[in-house]
PDB file of C-alpha atoms and ligand atoms in Angstrom:
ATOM      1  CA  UNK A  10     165.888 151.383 -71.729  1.00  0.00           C
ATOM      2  CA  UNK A  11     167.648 149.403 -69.224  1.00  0.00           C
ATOM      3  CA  UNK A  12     171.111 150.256 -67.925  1.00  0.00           C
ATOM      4  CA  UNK A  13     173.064 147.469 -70.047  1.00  0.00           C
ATOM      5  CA  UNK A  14     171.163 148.467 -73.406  1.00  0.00           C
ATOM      6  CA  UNK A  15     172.167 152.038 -72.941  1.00  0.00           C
ATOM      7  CA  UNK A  16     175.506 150.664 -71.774  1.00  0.00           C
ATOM      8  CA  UNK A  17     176.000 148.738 -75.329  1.00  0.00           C
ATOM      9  CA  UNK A  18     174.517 152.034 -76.811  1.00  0.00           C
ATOM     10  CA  UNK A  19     177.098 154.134 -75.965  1.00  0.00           C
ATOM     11  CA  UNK A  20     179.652 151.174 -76.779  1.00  0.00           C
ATOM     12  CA  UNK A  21     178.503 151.128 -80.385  1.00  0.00           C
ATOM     13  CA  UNK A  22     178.641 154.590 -80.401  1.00  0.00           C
ATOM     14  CA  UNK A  23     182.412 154.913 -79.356  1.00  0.00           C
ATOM     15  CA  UNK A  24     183.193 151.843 -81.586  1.00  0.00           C
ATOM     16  CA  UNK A  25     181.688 153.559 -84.382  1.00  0.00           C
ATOM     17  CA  UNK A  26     183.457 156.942 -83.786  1.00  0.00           C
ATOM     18  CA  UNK A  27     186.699 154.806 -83.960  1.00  0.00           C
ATOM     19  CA  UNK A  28     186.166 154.396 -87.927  1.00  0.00           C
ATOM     20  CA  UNK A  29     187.459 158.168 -87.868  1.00  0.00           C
ATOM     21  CA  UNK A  30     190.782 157.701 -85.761  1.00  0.00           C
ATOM     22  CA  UNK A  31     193.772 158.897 -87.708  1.00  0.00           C
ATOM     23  CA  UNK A  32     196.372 156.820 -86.704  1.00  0.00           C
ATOM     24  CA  UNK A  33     198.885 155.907 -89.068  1.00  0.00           C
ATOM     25  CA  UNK A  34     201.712 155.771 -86.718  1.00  0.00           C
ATOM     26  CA  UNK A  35     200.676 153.243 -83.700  1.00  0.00           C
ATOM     27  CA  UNK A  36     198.030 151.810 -85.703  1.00  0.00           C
ATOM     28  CA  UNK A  37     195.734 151.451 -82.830  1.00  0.00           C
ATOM     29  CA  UNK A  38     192.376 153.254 -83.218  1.00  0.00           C
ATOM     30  CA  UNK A  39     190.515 154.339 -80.171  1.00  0.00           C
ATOM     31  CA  UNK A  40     186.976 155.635 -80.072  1.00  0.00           C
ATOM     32  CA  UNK A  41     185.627 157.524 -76.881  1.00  0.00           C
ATOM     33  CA  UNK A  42     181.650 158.540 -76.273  1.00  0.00           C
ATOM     34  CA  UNK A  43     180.827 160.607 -73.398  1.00  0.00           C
ATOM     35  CA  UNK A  44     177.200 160.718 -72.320  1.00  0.00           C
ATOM     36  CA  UNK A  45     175.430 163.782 -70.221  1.00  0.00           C
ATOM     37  CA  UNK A  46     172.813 163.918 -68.057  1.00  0.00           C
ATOM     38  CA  UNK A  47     170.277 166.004 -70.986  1.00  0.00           C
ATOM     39  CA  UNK A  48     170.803 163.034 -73.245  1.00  0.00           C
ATOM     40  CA  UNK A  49     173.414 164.617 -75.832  1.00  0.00           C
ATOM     41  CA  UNK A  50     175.782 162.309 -76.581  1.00  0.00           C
ATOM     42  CA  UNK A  51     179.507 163.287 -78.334  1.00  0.00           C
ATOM     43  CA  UNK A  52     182.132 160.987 -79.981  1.00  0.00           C
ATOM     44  CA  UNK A  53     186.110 161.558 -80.175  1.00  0.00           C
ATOM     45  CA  UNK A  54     188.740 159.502 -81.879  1.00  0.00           C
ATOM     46  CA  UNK A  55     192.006 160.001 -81.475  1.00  0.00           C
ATOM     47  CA  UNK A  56     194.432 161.910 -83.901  1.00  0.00           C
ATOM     48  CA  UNK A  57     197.648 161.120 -84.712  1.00  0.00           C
ATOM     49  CA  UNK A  58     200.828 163.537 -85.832  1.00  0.00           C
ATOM     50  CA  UNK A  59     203.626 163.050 -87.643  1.00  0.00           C
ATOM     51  CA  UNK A  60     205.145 165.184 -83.976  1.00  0.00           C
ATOM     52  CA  UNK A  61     204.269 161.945 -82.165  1.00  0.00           C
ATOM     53  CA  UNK A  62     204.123 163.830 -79.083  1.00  0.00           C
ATOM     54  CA  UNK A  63     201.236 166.156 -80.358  1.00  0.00           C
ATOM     55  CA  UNK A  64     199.023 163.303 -81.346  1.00  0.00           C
ATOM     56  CA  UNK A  65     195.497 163.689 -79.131  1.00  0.00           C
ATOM     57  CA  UNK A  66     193.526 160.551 -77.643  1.00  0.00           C
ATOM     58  CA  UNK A  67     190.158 159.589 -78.326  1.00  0.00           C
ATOM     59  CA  UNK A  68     189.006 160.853 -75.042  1.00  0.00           C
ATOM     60  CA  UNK A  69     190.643 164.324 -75.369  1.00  0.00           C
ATOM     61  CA  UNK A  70     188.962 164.744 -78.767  1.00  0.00           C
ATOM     62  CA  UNK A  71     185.832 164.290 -77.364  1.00  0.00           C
ATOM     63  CA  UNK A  72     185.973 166.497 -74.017  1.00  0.00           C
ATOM     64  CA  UNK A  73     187.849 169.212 -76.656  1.00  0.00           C
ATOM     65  CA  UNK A  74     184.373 168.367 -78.994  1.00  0.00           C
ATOM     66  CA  UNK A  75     182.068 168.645 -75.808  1.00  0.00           C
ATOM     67  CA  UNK A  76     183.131 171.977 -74.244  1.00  0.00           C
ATOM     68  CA  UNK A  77     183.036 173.774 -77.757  1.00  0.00           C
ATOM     69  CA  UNK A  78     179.676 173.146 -78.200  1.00  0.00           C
ATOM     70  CA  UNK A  79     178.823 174.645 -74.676  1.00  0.00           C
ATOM     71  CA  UNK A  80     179.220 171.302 -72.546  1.00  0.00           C
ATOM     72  CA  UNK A  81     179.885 172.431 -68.842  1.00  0.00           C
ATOM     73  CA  UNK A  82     179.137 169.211 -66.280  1.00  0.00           C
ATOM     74  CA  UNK A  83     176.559 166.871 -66.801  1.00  0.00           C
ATOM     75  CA  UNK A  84     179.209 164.617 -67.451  1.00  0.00           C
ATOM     76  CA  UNK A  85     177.885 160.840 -66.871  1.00  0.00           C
ATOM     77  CA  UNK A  86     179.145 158.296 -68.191  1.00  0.00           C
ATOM     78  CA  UNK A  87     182.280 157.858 -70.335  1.00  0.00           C
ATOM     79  CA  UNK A  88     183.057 154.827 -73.029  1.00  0.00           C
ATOM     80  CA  UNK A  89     186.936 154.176 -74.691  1.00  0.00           C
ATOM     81  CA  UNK A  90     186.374 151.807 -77.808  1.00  0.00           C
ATOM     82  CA  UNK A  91     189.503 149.784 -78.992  1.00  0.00           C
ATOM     83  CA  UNK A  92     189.876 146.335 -81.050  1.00  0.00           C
ATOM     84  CA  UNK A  93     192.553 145.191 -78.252  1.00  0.00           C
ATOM     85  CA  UNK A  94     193.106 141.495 -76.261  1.00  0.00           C
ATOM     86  CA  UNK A  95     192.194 143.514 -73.325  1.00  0.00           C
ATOM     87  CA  UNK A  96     189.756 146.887 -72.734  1.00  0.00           C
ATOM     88  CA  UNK A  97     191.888 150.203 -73.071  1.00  0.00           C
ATOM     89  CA  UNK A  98     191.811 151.897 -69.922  1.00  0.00           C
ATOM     90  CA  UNK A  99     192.135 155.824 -70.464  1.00  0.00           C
ATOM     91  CA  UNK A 100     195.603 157.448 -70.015  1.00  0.00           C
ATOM     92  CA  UNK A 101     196.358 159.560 -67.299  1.00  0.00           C
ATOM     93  CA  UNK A 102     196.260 162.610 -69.264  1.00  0.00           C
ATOM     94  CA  UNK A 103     192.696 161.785 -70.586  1.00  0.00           C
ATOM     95  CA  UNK A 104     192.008 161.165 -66.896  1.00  0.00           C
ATOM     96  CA  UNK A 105     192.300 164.554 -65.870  1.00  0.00           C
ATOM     97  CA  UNK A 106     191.079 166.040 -69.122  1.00  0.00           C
ATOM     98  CA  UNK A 107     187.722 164.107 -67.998  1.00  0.00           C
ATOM     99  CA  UNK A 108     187.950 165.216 -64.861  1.00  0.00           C
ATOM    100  CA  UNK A 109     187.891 168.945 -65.395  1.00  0.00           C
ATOM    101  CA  UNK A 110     184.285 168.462 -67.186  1.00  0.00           C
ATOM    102  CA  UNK A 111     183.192 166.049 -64.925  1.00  0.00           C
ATOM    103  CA  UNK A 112     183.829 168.526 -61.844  1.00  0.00           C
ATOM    104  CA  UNK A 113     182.259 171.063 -63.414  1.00  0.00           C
ATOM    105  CA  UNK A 114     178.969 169.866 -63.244  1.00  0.00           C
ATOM    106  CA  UNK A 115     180.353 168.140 -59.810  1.00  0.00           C
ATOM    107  CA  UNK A 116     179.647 164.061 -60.932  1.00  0.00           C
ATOM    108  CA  UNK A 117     181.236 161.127 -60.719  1.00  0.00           C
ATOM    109  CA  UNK A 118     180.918 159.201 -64.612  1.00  0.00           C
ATOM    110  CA  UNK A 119     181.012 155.817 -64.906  1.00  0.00           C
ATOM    111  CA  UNK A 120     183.839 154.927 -67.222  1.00  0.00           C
ATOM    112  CA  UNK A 121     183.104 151.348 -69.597  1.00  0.00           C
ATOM    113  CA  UNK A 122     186.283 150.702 -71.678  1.00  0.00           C
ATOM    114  CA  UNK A 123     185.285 147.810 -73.969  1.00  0.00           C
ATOM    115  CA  UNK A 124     186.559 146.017 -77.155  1.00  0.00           C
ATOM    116  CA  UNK A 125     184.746 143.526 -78.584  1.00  0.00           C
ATOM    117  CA  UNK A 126     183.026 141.146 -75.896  1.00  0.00           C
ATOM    118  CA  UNK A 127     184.585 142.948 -72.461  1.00  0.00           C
ATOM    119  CA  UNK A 128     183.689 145.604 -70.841  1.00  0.00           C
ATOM    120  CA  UNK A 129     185.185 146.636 -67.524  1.00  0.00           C
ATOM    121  CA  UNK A 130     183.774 149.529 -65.607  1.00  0.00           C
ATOM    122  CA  UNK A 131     184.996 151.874 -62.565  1.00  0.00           C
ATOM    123  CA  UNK A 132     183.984 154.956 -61.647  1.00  0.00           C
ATOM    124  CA  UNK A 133     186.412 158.233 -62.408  1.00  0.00           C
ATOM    125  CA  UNK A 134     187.211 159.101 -59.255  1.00  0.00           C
ATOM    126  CA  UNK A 135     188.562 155.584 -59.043  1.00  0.00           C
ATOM    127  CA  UNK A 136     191.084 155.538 -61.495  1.00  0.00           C
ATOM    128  CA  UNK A 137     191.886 159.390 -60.353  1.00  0.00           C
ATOM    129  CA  UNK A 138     191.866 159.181 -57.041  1.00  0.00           C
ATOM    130  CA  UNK A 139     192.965 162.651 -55.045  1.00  0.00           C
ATOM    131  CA  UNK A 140     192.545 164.245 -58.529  1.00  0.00           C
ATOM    132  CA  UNK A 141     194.022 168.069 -58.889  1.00  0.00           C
ATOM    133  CA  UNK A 142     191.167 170.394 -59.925  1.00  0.00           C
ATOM    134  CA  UNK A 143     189.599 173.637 -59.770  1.00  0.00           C
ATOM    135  CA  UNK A 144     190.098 173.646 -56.036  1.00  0.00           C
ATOM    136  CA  UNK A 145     193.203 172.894 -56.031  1.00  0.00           C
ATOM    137  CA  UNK A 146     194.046 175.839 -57.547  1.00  0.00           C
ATOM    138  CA  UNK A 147     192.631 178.272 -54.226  1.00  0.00           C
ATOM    139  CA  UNK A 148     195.433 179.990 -52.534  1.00  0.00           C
ATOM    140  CA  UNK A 149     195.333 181.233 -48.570  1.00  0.00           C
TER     141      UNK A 149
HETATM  142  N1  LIG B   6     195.200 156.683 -77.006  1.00  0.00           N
HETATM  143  C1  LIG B   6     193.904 157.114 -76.825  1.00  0.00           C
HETATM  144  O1  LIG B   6     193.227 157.524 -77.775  1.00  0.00           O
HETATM  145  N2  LIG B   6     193.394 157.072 -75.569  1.00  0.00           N
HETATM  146  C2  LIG B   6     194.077 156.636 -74.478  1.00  0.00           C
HETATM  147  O2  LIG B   6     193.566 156.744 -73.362  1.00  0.00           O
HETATM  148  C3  LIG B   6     195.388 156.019 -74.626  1.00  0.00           C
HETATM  149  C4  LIG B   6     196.033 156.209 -75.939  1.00  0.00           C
HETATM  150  C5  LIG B   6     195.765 156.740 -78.360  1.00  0.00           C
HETATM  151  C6  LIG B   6     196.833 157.776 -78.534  1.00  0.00           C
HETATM  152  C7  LIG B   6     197.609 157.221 -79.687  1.00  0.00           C
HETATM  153  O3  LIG B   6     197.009 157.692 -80.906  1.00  0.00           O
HETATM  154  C8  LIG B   6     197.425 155.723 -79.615  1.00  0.00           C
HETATM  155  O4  LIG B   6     196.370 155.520 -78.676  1.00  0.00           O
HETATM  156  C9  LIG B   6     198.663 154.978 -79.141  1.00  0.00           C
HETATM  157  O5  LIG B   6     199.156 155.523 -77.965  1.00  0.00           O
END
């Protein structure tokens, strides 16, 4: 399969996982896929609350999804689904939420946000530059 086929693989994926957001309250529905490196692929969409503050995004659900089911690393590449004017780039909170799987398994995902027709693309460690992680946390 070539790299823009499995791109647009894991685009359909996320934009089918974004039939299941639960957002009554913004009305925008995000879907996320994240691929690893032994082929498993897992969905997230994100879920609203009637607590606004306490609603989860797509991305979240689907690192939350991931790690239950044993996910530790592997982490390659990461797609955000939205019916937008522009791509939906992933929050800053989702950021690090991706982060802590992807340095587990010590990679560097490729992150596609699309809606229907563009695609950007940047590398995690792009849009969290200087992220805090595991490391951080070591004390002298
Ligand atoms: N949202 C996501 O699912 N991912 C993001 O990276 C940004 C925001 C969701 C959260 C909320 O349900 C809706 O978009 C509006 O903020």
């Amino acid at each position: 399969m070539s790299d823009n086929m499995r791109r647009d693989a894991l685009i359909a994926e996320a934009r089918r996982a974004r039939e299941d957001a639960y957002a009554p309250y913004s009305g925008l529905s995000i879907g996320a896929t994240l691929a690893f490196a032994d082929g498993t692929l897992v969905t997230g969409a994100n879920v609203e609350n009637a607590s606004y503050g306490l609603s989860v995004c797509a991305e979240t659900a689907a690192v939350v999804k991931a790690m239950g089911e044993g996910h530790r690393g592997g982490l390659e590449a990461v797609v955000i689904y939205a019916d937008t004017p522009e791509p939906i780039s992933p929050c800053g909170r989702c950021r690090q939420v991706l982060n802590e799987l992807a340095a587990l398994g010590d990679t560097d995902p490729i992150v596609w946000c699309a809606n229907d027709g563009d695609v950007t693309q940047a590398r995690l460690s792009h849009l969290l530059p200087h992220a805090f992680g595991l490391d951080s946390l070591r004390q002298t």
